[in-house]
Amino acid sequence: MINDVKIVALCASRIHDLQNYDFINSLNEYLCNHNCRLFVYAICTELRMYDEATYWYNDIKRNDAAVFDLIDFDVVDAVIIMDEKLKCRPVSQRIIDKANEKNIPSVIIEGEYENCINVNFDHESGMKTVIEHILSDHGITDVHYMSGARGNPFAETRLEIFKELLHNHNIPYDDSMVSYGDFWVDPTVAAMEKLLKRDKLPRAIICANDVMAITVCTMLQKSGYRVPEDVIVTGYDGIDEVYLSNPKITTSSCSYKKMAETVFELLMHYFSTGEKIENSIVSPDFFNFDSCGCRYNSEIDMNTYFSNINNRFYRYQDEMCIMMNASNKMQIVSFEEASKIWKNAVRIDMCCLINNSCIDDTVDPAQGDSSNFDDKMFVFCDYDQSTEFQIISRKCIVPELDEKLKLKIPLIFFALDYINTPMGYVCFCLSNSRVTEYQKTTWSVMALNNAIGGIRDIRYQRHLNQQVEDMYKYDSLTGLYNRHGFFKVISRMAEEKCNSDCTVNLILLDLDGLKYINDTFGHKEGDNAIKISAHALKQACPGDAVCSRFGGDELVAWFFGEYDADSIKQNIYKLLEAYNLESDKKYTVAASFGMVSSEDYNGIDDFNKLFSEADKVMYEEKTRRQREGIYKHFRIRRK
């Protein structure tokens, strides 16, 4: 519950399918009239992969199903699972288990689970009505049955009903009366080709679903047979295509609007009494259309119907082109620029939140997180714009949630994933609830997956390229430039300064007594002395100085401008002495300094000349320090 408003979560797939679309809009209307709101957690396609042997029971890993992990069971008051639409029993069971932990009711549509409110269509009575209409009302005994796939529970149940009714009407049954169209077009075509080769066709072909019935009609008509004059054909399900076929198919229709009403009533009963009515059925509606000869008036404006289909088809093409073009452009720019490109190209009420880790260029996009979603989410795109590019807690669900709840429209969530790795989620808040807008959600998710995934890929590739470049450019011990990186940078800087009268300065810093430290305390301590000296050089030089580890213990700095060599030298010595005073090391770190300047610098030859001069100055300094007893510090310090 949020602000005294009950929240109902719906888990579904393919929300743009007309059946699902009708269910969502009908249920939302009922809920909003009773101080409830609907959150839809959706996937673009069903979870199963086609398998004739197992139908749809499987446990494949699809990370777009991570959207169901977004359900916050601390605020949700009920969960509805469209089990037949998801087609993955393990996923449904995981959602149910989480709901049970919080004592939240689960409503299962077209499925059966323990301790749940199961609501199913009464397919048995619906199928019986169709078959009885042929056997009793039309008095036909010469019938053939086009079945679904062998082993499919729906197909097996409907076939048994066919056999039962034949027995009730004293019509002998044998296996030649059954063909298998497997609920699909191609298998039905193959089955009809065999049936058409028989010497005599049956008077009626009863099909286990509408897709097969439409295909049977088409095959009969292509072979010169009339429907229903020569052969009667019936279907089952009540899909929209039955209104478009010629003739219209006699069928039983499973109304998802009626399903929504039943689910709503069961929820209201639970909210008021706490009682779960575990098993309920919704009766299909029978329509005796033209394919059996009854000439039922469908009361559908076919011109409007075809116009809507035509509009959806061409809009689909246009929208997809726009989104794909935007997606391609987005991949090569920053997140902020990508968001602007998307909003300028695509008009749909939505906000997009991505994992905070997604904006970290150092994170490999292919490495998923076991939690799927971060606790902190980056608002990549928000059509409200007030919270764009901010970091919000995932507990907030979406920005400005309270305002969205006032709109009384479903909030529709999709997970974003790229190469099967979750990246975040999208929330659609569709003030225009036409089915075309629901179709647009799926296209938007696919385009955003490609766009954001592409942005991450390119940014990560740049990061890797930078790492490789840094390996060739920087010294791993000190973090200063190595010799290769040093010359690359100073060459570029020299070109930029070629027409200006600037003084070039070169410092050479050489550690004192490095061999003594290595031999006495080990090379690890020698490395430490080099690092400390490098840090002192970097700190003492001007901010734009290019510092490098030139060799084992040789450090150089190169910079433009008028600077006092003695001042820089004293700063280095002070930094080293400060370290020695604070250090618990049994040795002191010291170095000898040499600096030269030139107002006439023309490339590598001049550099070599400067380096030789700096080397000479440095060794003079080292000799002086040796003569003055600087190395007396190189003994074991006792504290």
XYZ file of C-alpha atoms in Angstrom:
639
model
C 0.000 0.000 0.000
C 1.219 3.501 -0.860
C -0.505 6.518 0.716
C -3.579 4.420 1.620
C -3.837 3.167 -1.966
C -3.666 -0.593 -2.494
C -1.123 -1.746 -5.082
C -1.789 -4.773 -7.288
C 1.168 -6.209 -9.237
C 0.503 -7.965 -12.544
C 3.150 -10.214 -14.134
C 2.601 -10.585 -17.875
C 4.193 -10.869 -21.307
C 3.344 -9.365 -24.687
C 1.069 -6.693 -23.250
C 0.410 -5.442 -26.787
C -1.497 -8.636 -27.664
C -5.166 -7.695 -27.797
C -6.199 -10.261 -25.175
C -3.621 -9.001 -22.683
C -4.347 -5.393 -23.581
C -8.071 -5.906 -22.905
C -7.323 -7.591 -19.591
C -4.981 -4.841 -18.362
C -7.284 -1.959 -19.254
C -10.419 -3.626 -17.907
C -8.738 -4.636 -14.646
C -7.199 -1.184 -14.189
C -10.590 0.475 -14.568
C -12.121 -1.792 -11.922
C -9.203 -1.268 -9.523
C -9.019 2.513 -9.856
C -12.729 2.783 -9.048
C -11.976 1.071 -5.724
C -8.886 3.011 -4.557
C -6.375 0.550 -6.003
C -3.627 0.970 -8.582
C -2.129 -1.486 -11.057
C 1.622 -1.999 -11.518
C 2.367 -4.163 -14.568
C 5.693 -6.039 -14.665
C 6.134 -7.148 -18.254
C 8.458 -9.026 -20.581
C 8.460 -8.590 -24.351
C 8.076 -12.272 -25.234
C 7.064 -15.428 -23.417
C 9.837 -17.204 -21.542
C 9.614 -20.653 -23.060
C 11.530 -21.811 -26.104
C 9.508 -24.068 -28.385
C 9.945 -27.701 -27.437
C 7.486 -30.276 -28.720
C 8.422 -32.759 -26.014
C 8.030 -30.504 -22.967
C 5.661 -27.846 -24.398
C 6.696 -24.859 -22.257
C 8.017 -26.211 -18.968
C 11.624 -25.093 -18.708
C 13.948 -22.998 -16.596
C 15.882 -20.997 -19.162
C 17.731 -17.932 -17.884
C 16.365 -14.787 -19.468
C 17.429 -11.644 -17.703
C 14.528 -9.582 -18.994
C 12.590 -11.680 -16.443
C 14.571 -9.746 -13.825
C 11.697 -7.252 -14.061
C 9.853 -9.466 -11.571
C 12.621 -8.750 -9.042
C 11.416 -5.139 -9.073
C 8.206 -6.100 -7.291
C 8.433 -4.532 -3.838
C 6.507 -6.925 -1.616
C 6.639 -4.358 1.197
C 4.154 -2.153 -0.703
C 2.297 -4.626 -2.939
C -1.064 -5.904 -1.643
C -1.661 -8.651 -4.223
C 0.142 -10.318 -7.130
C -1.489 -11.529 -10.347
C 0.473 -13.915 -12.586
C -0.605 -14.613 -16.167
C 0.951 -18.057 -16.032
C 0.013 -19.236 -19.516
C 1.386 -15.987 -20.975
C 4.740 -16.257 -19.163
C 5.109 -19.963 -19.961
C 7.765 -20.687 -17.340
C 6.537 -22.438 -14.226
C 9.765 -21.963 -12.184
C 9.565 -18.184 -12.677
C 5.915 -18.133 -11.590
C 6.731 -20.269 -8.552
C 9.551 -17.936 -7.461
C 7.162 -14.973 -7.540
C 4.573 -16.945 -5.548
C 7.175 -17.965 -2.955
C 8.221 -14.349 -2.397
C 4.574 -13.305 -2.046
C 3.919 -16.101 0.451
C 6.837 -14.935 2.602
C 5.025 -11.607 3.055
C 1.558 -13.215 3.336
C 0.471 -11.577 0.083
C -2.157 -13.366 -2.060
C -1.188 -14.639 -5.514
C -3.814 -14.827 -8.243
C -2.920 -17.256 -11.034
C -4.540 -16.807 -14.429
C -4.658 -19.980 -16.542
C -2.638 -22.125 -14.184
C -2.903 -24.047 -10.934
C -0.621 -23.619 -7.913
C -1.005 -24.505 -4.256
C -2.199 -21.858 -1.807
C -3.129 -19.491 -4.642
C -6.308 -18.033 -6.108
C -6.435 -19.975 -9.394
C -8.659 -18.600 -12.155
C -9.042 -20.572 -15.374
C -11.184 -20.514 -18.457
C -13.632 -23.404 -18.547
C -12.097 -24.819 -21.710
C -13.945 -28.095 -21.301
C -17.396 -26.515 -21.400
C -16.316 -24.139 -24.179
C -15.041 -26.974 -26.348
C -18.087 -29.108 -25.566
C -20.384 -26.291 -26.691
C -18.686 -26.106 -30.097
C -18.685 -29.880 -30.652
C -22.267 -30.293 -29.392
C -23.369 -27.573 -31.782
C -22.092 -29.659 -34.706
C -23.297 -33.025 -33.418
C -26.676 -31.947 -32.002
C -27.780 -28.706 -33.671
C -26.496 -29.666 -37.122
C -26.926 -33.407 -36.636
C -23.603 -34.274 -38.287
C -21.961 -37.615 -37.496
C -19.253 -37.653 -40.169
C -16.690 -35.556 -38.294
C -12.918 -35.182 -38.205
C -10.807 -33.606 -35.458
C -7.730 -31.376 -35.969
C -5.805 -31.704 -32.713
C -3.034 -29.727 -31.082
C 0.387 -31.175 -30.320
C 0.705 -34.641 -28.828
C 1.503 -34.417 -25.128
C 0.264 -30.832 -24.830
C -2.159 -30.742 -21.860
C -4.611 -28.419 -23.633
C -4.556 -30.571 -26.762
C -4.991 -33.829 -24.862
C -7.928 -32.479 -22.836
C -9.769 -31.216 -25.920
C -9.189 -34.479 -27.775
C -10.652 -36.436 -24.863
C -13.722 -34.192 -24.941
C -14.132 -34.964 -28.647
C -13.949 -38.702 -27.953
C -16.358 -38.412 -25.009
C -19.005 -36.591 -27.033
C -18.693 -39.041 -29.910
C -19.372 -41.814 -27.405
C -22.374 -39.939 -25.980
C -23.832 -39.677 -29.488
C -23.100 -43.335 -30.275
C -20.632 -42.368 -33.008
C -17.819 -44.921 -33.359
C -14.318 -43.482 -32.916
C -11.089 -44.555 -34.561
C -7.671 -42.888 -34.894
C -8.252 -42.030 -38.558
C -10.715 -39.390 -37.342
C -7.845 -37.327 -35.864
C -5.099 -35.265 -37.530
C -2.464 -33.220 -35.723
C -2.000 -29.561 -36.619
C -0.026 -28.814 -33.420
C -1.864 -25.472 -32.968
C 0.275 -23.929 -35.782
C -0.142 -23.140 -39.476
C 2.589 -25.281 -41.081
C 1.737 -28.559 -39.297
C -1.934 -27.964 -40.147
C -1.076 -27.467 -43.819
C 0.826 -30.767 -43.793
C -2.068 -32.541 -42.056
C -4.608 -31.132 -44.533
C -2.502 -32.192 -47.514
C -2.799 -35.781 -46.272
C -6.518 -35.420 -45.517
C -7.261 -33.995 -48.968
C -5.777 -37.099 -50.576
C -8.501 -39.271 -49.055
C -11.288 -40.538 -51.280
C -13.921 -38.816 -49.190
C -13.723 -35.759 -46.955
C -15.630 -35.554 -43.643
C -18.701 -33.345 -43.467
C -17.209 -31.346 -40.593
C -13.692 -30.638 -39.331
C -13.576 -29.592 -35.682
C -10.326 -27.796 -34.793
C -8.747 -27.417 -31.365
C -7.982 -23.744 -31.974
C -8.819 -20.900 -34.359
C -5.426 -20.743 -36.089
C -5.854 -24.305 -37.311
C -9.496 -23.649 -38.267
C -8.552 -20.683 -40.456
C -5.774 -22.736 -42.080
C -8.176 -25.640 -42.719
C -10.634 -23.263 -44.432
C -7.876 -21.850 -46.619
C -6.667 -25.314 -47.661
C -10.207 -26.492 -48.463
C -10.981 -23.421 -50.544
C -7.710 -23.701 -52.473
C -8.707 -27.280 -53.331
C -12.116 -26.196 -54.636
C -14.259 -27.057 -51.606
C -16.830 -24.673 -50.159
C -17.104 -23.839 -46.456
C -19.666 -24.566 -45.011
C -21.580 -25.971 -47.997
C -19.184 -28.887 -48.569
C -17.316 -29.003 -45.256
C -18.189 -27.324 -41.972
C -15.208 -25.965 -39.980
C -15.093 -24.831 -36.344
C -12.376 -23.456 -34.107
C -11.772 -22.496 -30.500
C -10.246 -19.516 -28.605
C -11.971 -16.530 -30.233
C -8.917 -14.719 -31.622
C -9.511 -11.556 -33.661
C -8.623 -13.265 -36.931
C -11.898 -15.229 -36.880
C -13.699 -11.989 -37.785
C -11.436 -11.474 -40.797
C -11.595 -14.968 -42.263
C -13.941 -15.856 -45.075
C -16.160 -17.327 -43.835
C -16.035 -16.197 -40.201
C -15.130 -19.120 -37.954
C -17.623 -20.628 -35.516
C -15.799 -20.655 -32.185
C -15.903 -20.264 -28.414
C -14.240 -17.059 -27.272
C -12.232 -16.766 -24.061
C -12.970 -13.191 -23.018
C -10.168 -11.525 -21.090
C -12.512 -8.711 -20.166
C -14.641 -11.275 -18.331
C -11.452 -12.696 -16.826
C -10.523 -9.214 -15.534
C -13.937 -8.817 -13.921
C -13.662 -12.208 -12.201
C -10.126 -11.513 -10.929
C -11.223 -8.129 -9.598
C -14.173 -9.658 -7.717
C -11.911 -12.311 -6.174
C -9.437 -9.641 -5.048
C -12.158 -7.487 -3.507
C -13.475 -10.536 -1.683
C -10.008 -11.252 -0.299
C -9.382 -7.625 0.709
C -12.686 -7.482 2.604
C -12.686 -10.960 4.193
C -9.132 -12.326 3.988
C -10.532 -15.470 2.346
C -8.888 -17.014 -0.711
C -11.327 -18.641 -3.129
C -8.757 -21.016 -4.538
C -10.427 -22.203 -7.760
C -12.687 -20.218 -10.068
C -13.636 -20.600 -13.710
C -14.651 -18.185 -16.459
C -17.006 -19.565 -19.098
C -16.156 -18.911 -22.770
C -18.753 -17.277 -25.035
C -20.016 -19.304 -28.007
C -20.296 -17.649 -31.447
C -21.884 -19.670 -34.247
C -20.500 -17.762 -37.205
C -20.577 -18.481 -40.939
C -18.231 -21.483 -41.098
C -20.975 -23.775 -39.779
C -23.732 -22.108 -41.801
C -25.490 -20.309 -38.955
C -24.766 -16.763 -40.190
C -24.356 -15.123 -36.776
C -24.207 -11.309 -36.935
C -20.860 -10.289 -35.444
C -21.763 -6.561 -35.277
C -18.213 -5.546 -36.188
C -17.477 -2.579 -38.441
C -15.029 -4.281 -40.787
C -13.975 -1.038 -42.499
C -12.933 0.423 -39.158
C -11.300 -2.842 -38.168
C -9.168 -3.044 -41.320
C -8.337 0.653 -41.079
C -7.003 0.141 -37.546
C -4.895 -2.838 -38.621
C -3.516 -0.889 -41.578
C -2.682 2.060 -39.331
C -0.937 -0.196 -36.810
C 1.125 -1.843 -39.547
C 2.433 1.372 -41.095
C 2.895 3.004 -37.716
C 4.960 -0.007 -36.679
C 7.292 0.520 -39.653
C 7.650 4.246 -39.019
C 8.160 3.934 -35.269
C 10.745 1.184 -35.639
C 12.777 3.229 -38.134
C 12.690 6.281 -35.862
C 13.724 4.303 -32.788
C 16.496 2.386 -34.517
C 17.950 5.605 -35.954
C 17.835 7.217 -32.520
C 19.389 4.111 -30.959
C 22.310 4.204 -33.400
C 22.980 7.896 -32.751
C 22.801 7.447 -28.989
C 25.598 4.884 -28.849
C 28.382 7.329 -29.702
C 27.528 10.191 -27.335
C 27.343 10.809 -23.583
C 24.430 9.624 -21.452
C 23.094 13.184 -21.231
C 23.224 13.708 -25.004
C 21.734 10.260 -25.604
C 18.768 11.136 -23.401
C 18.092 14.269 -25.446
C 18.282 12.318 -28.715
C 15.763 9.777 -27.401
C 13.260 12.355 -26.164
C 13.446 14.364 -29.370
C 12.804 11.264 -31.482
C 10.337 9.233 -29.407
C 7.133 10.576 -27.928
C 5.927 8.298 -25.152
C 5.321 8.926 -21.452
C 8.117 7.077 -19.678
C 11.098 7.289 -17.400
C 14.227 5.167 -17.679
C 16.426 4.289 -14.712
C 19.723 2.459 -15.098
C 21.983 0.898 -12.511
C 24.401 3.388 -11.023
C 27.183 0.971 -11.982
C 26.213 1.403 -15.652
C 27.625 4.921 -15.725
C 30.963 3.653 -14.390
C 33.196 3.255 -17.451
C 35.454 0.802 -15.631
C 32.687 -1.818 -15.196
C 32.586 -4.566 -17.827
C 29.066 -4.523 -19.402
C 29.177 -8.314 -19.765
C 29.664 -8.877 -16.039
C 26.239 -9.073 -14.432
C 25.427 -8.517 -10.773
C 23.624 -11.224 -8.840
C 21.208 -8.603 -7.493
C 20.189 -7.496 -11.031
C 19.439 -3.935 -9.868
C 21.528 -1.518 -7.790
C 20.159 0.105 -4.634
C 20.929 3.439 -6.293
C 19.560 4.130 -9.773
C 20.634 6.779 -12.296
C 17.686 8.593 -13.922
C 18.761 8.365 -17.556
C 15.592 9.717 -19.121
C 12.470 11.273 -17.645
C 9.883 13.042 -19.746
C 9.029 15.091 -16.675
C 12.727 16.164 -16.650
C 12.698 17.378 -13.040
C 14.808 14.461 -11.777
C 16.815 13.694 -14.903
C 20.474 12.668 -14.428
C 20.024 12.379 -10.672
C 20.699 9.356 -8.471
C 17.637 8.059 -6.615
C 16.984 5.118 -4.315
C 15.382 2.118 -5.999
C 12.936 2.056 -3.080
C 11.395 5.183 -4.638
C 10.450 2.966 -7.640
C 10.185 5.940 -10.035
C 10.580 9.717 -9.716
C 7.430 11.592 -8.673
C 5.567 8.357 -7.881
C 2.819 10.116 -5.900
C 1.939 12.280 -8.891
C 1.842 9.285 -11.217
C -0.536 7.420 -8.902
C -3.010 10.300 -9.150
C -3.336 9.698 -12.902
C -5.191 6.381 -12.381
C -3.390 4.640 -15.218
C -1.256 1.479 -15.062
C 2.466 1.845 -14.432
C 4.152 -0.612 -16.794
C 7.670 -1.819 -15.970
C 10.172 -3.551 -18.245
C 13.711 -4.595 -17.358
C 16.518 -3.354 -19.580
C 19.142 -5.940 -20.430
C 22.057 -6.187 -22.817
C 23.836 -9.432 -23.729
C 21.565 -11.012 -21.120
C 22.828 -8.715 -18.355
C 20.326 -6.450 -16.507
C 21.043 -2.724 -16.808
C 17.993 -1.078 -15.237
C 14.327 -0.634 -15.984
C 11.780 1.489 -17.810
C 8.439 2.652 -16.433
C 5.723 3.627 -18.915
C 2.859 5.827 -17.771
C 0.594 5.848 -20.823
C -2.045 8.560 -20.668
C -3.063 7.422 -24.156
C -4.085 3.801 -23.612
C -4.528 2.767 -27.256
C -3.084 -0.606 -28.183
C -0.594 1.118 -30.492
C 0.979 2.753 -27.429
C 1.274 -0.665 -25.797
C 3.035 -1.932 -28.927
C 5.369 1.022 -28.691
C 6.538 -0.051 -25.228
C 8.104 -3.219 -26.625
C 9.848 -1.371 -29.457
C 11.100 1.254 -26.996
C 12.582 -1.371 -24.688
C 14.406 -3.105 -27.548
C 15.775 0.202 -28.859
C 16.899 1.323 -25.392
C 18.559 -2.043 -24.775
C 20.661 -1.539 -27.902
C 21.325 2.145 -27.253
C 22.344 1.979 -23.593
C 24.162 -1.309 -24.107
C 26.031 0.263 -27.015
C 26.943 3.343 -24.980
C 28.337 1.132 -22.227
C 30.258 -1.012 -24.712
C 31.904 1.962 -26.379
C 32.729 3.696 -23.085
C 34.209 0.489 -21.690
C 36.254 -0.015 -24.873
C 37.605 3.518 -24.487
C 38.474 2.720 -20.883
C 40.336 -0.433 -21.947
C 42.102 1.467 -24.721
C 43.108 4.103 -22.187
C 44.416 1.400 -19.871
C 46.489 -0.093 -22.684
C 47.740 3.357 -23.631
C 48.585 4.073 -19.997
C 50.594 0.853 -19.838
C 52.780 2.210 -22.635
C 52.760 5.768 -21.358
C 53.129 5.558 -17.580
C 55.591 3.967 -15.214
C 53.684 1.495 -13.043
C 55.850 2.089 -9.958
C 55.776 5.879 -9.728
C 52.765 6.842 -11.827
C 54.997 9.258 -13.779
C 55.406 9.050 -17.532
C 57.801 6.420 -18.799
C 60.385 7.383 -21.431
C 57.966 6.640 -24.338
C 55.116 8.638 -22.815
C 57.412 11.473 -21.834
C 58.713 12.087 -25.348
C 55.196 11.802 -26.816
C 53.877 14.529 -24.515
C 56.799 16.958 -24.711
C 56.858 16.674 -28.511
C 53.214 17.746 -28.650
C 53.806 20.565 -26.165
C 56.865 21.762 -28.075
C 54.836 21.961 -31.301
C 52.185 24.039 -29.543
C 54.857 26.434 -28.246
C 56.965 26.526 -31.419
C 56.077 30.117 -32.329
C 56.372 31.576 -28.842
C 59.430 32.734 -26.950
C 59.286 30.404 -23.970
C 62.040 29.184 -21.724
C 62.350 25.395 -21.567
C 63.460 23.868 -18.266
C 64.780 20.362 -17.670
C 65.337 18.839 -14.226
C 67.253 15.635 -13.602
C 66.872 14.033 -10.176
C 69.016 11.033 -9.257
C 68.613 9.047 -6.035
C 71.526 8.963 -3.624
C 72.550 5.584 -2.277
C 69.913 3.460 -4.031
C 72.353 0.532 -4.274
C 72.933 0.734 -0.523
C 69.167 0.574 0.167
C 68.650 -2.334 -2.255
C 71.582 -4.335 -0.898
C 70.818 -3.680 2.767
C 67.019 -3.604 2.961
C 65.899 -5.259 -0.267
C 64.585 -4.094 -3.625
C 61.096 -3.502 -2.230
C 62.532 -0.727 -0.072
C 64.518 0.529 -3.045
C 61.248 0.809 -4.968
C 59.784 2.757 -2.069
C 62.676 5.236 -2.189
C 62.111 5.748 -5.926
C 58.359 6.352 -5.362
C 59.016 8.875 -2.591
C 61.539 10.761 -4.737
C 59.133 10.778 -7.701
C 56.386 12.193 -5.498
C 58.696 14.929 -4.220
C 59.680 15.876 -7.781
C 56.040 16.052 -8.890
C 55.052 18.141 -5.860
C 57.920 20.619 -6.177
C 57.572 21.273 -9.924
C 54.974 23.545 -11.568
C 51.542 22.003 -12.131
C 52.007 21.685 -15.895
C 55.430 20.021 -15.623
C 55.874 16.707 -17.446
C 57.569 14.339 -15.008
C 59.045 10.986 -15.955
C 60.973 8.035 -14.612
C 63.661 7.889 -17.241
C 65.613 4.925 -15.970
C 66.161 2.915 -12.794
C 66.653 5.843 -10.417
C 66.721 8.723 -12.925
C 63.755 11.100 -12.727
C 63.244 14.049 -15.061
C 60.860 17.007 -15.290
C 60.266 19.232 -18.320
C 58.303 22.502 -18.307
C 58.065 25.998 -19.755
C 58.544 29.338 -18.030
C 60.900 31.335 -15.848
C 61.608 29.461 -12.585
C 64.306 29.608 -9.932
C 66.242 26.326 -9.934
C 67.445 26.675 -6.360
C 63.895 27.211 -5.082
C 62.673 24.004 -6.747
C 65.709 22.108 -5.473
C 65.152 23.236 -1.904
C 61.470 22.285 -2.092
C 62.423 18.761 -3.179
C 64.968 18.431 -0.379
C 62.424 19.698 2.178
C 59.803 17.195 1.005
C 62.284 14.340 1.288
C 63.450 15.473 4.712
C 59.841 15.743 5.910
C 59.266 12.168 4.800
C 62.412 10.979 6.554
C 61.359 12.627 9.815
C 57.948 10.919 9.787
C 59.076 7.600 8.338
C 59.780 4.520 10.426
C 62.155 3.237 7.754
C 65.716 2.365 8.788
C 67.150 4.428 5.967
C 66.753 7.964 4.653
C 65.674 8.946 1.158
C 67.857 11.541 -0.581
C 68.498 12.654 -4.163
C 70.765 14.927 -6.168
C 69.304 17.687 -8.322
C 70.318 19.238 -11.627
C 68.387 21.832 -13.658
C 69.142 23.647 -16.921
C 67.119 26.098 -19.018
C 67.115 27.156 -22.652
C 65.302 29.743 -24.743
C 66.123 27.916 -27.969
C 64.531 24.468 -28.164
C 63.984 22.735 -31.514
C 63.391 19.066 -30.852
C 65.095 15.880 -29.767
C 68.621 17.031 -30.545
C 68.211 20.019 -28.270
C 66.701 17.759 -25.618
C 69.721 15.465 -25.680
C 71.933 18.496 -25.313
C 69.890 19.788 -22.369
C 69.873 16.352 -20.774
C 73.660 16.142 -20.937
C 73.955 19.573 -19.342
C 71.461 18.680 -16.596
C 73.286 15.410 -16.005
C 76.520 17.324 -15.562
C 74.919 19.759 -13.090
C 73.340 16.872 -11.185
C 76.640 15.004 -10.810
C 78.345 18.163 -9.628
C 75.606 18.380 -6.986
C 76.031 14.715 -6.077
C 79.812 15.178 -5.741
C 79.298 18.206 -3.523
C 76.859 16.275 -1.305
C 79.299 13.387 -1.031
C 82.105 15.764 -0.130
C 79.950 17.421 2.525
C 79.099 14.059 4.070
C 75.461 13.808 2.980
C 75.760 10.008 2.910
C 76.353 9.856 6.625
C 72.581 9.400 6.839
C 72.779 6.039 5.139
C 73.098 3.875 8.181
C 70.601 2.005 10.298
C 68.458 4.534 12.096
C 67.737 3.682 15.683
C 64.566 5.049 17.156
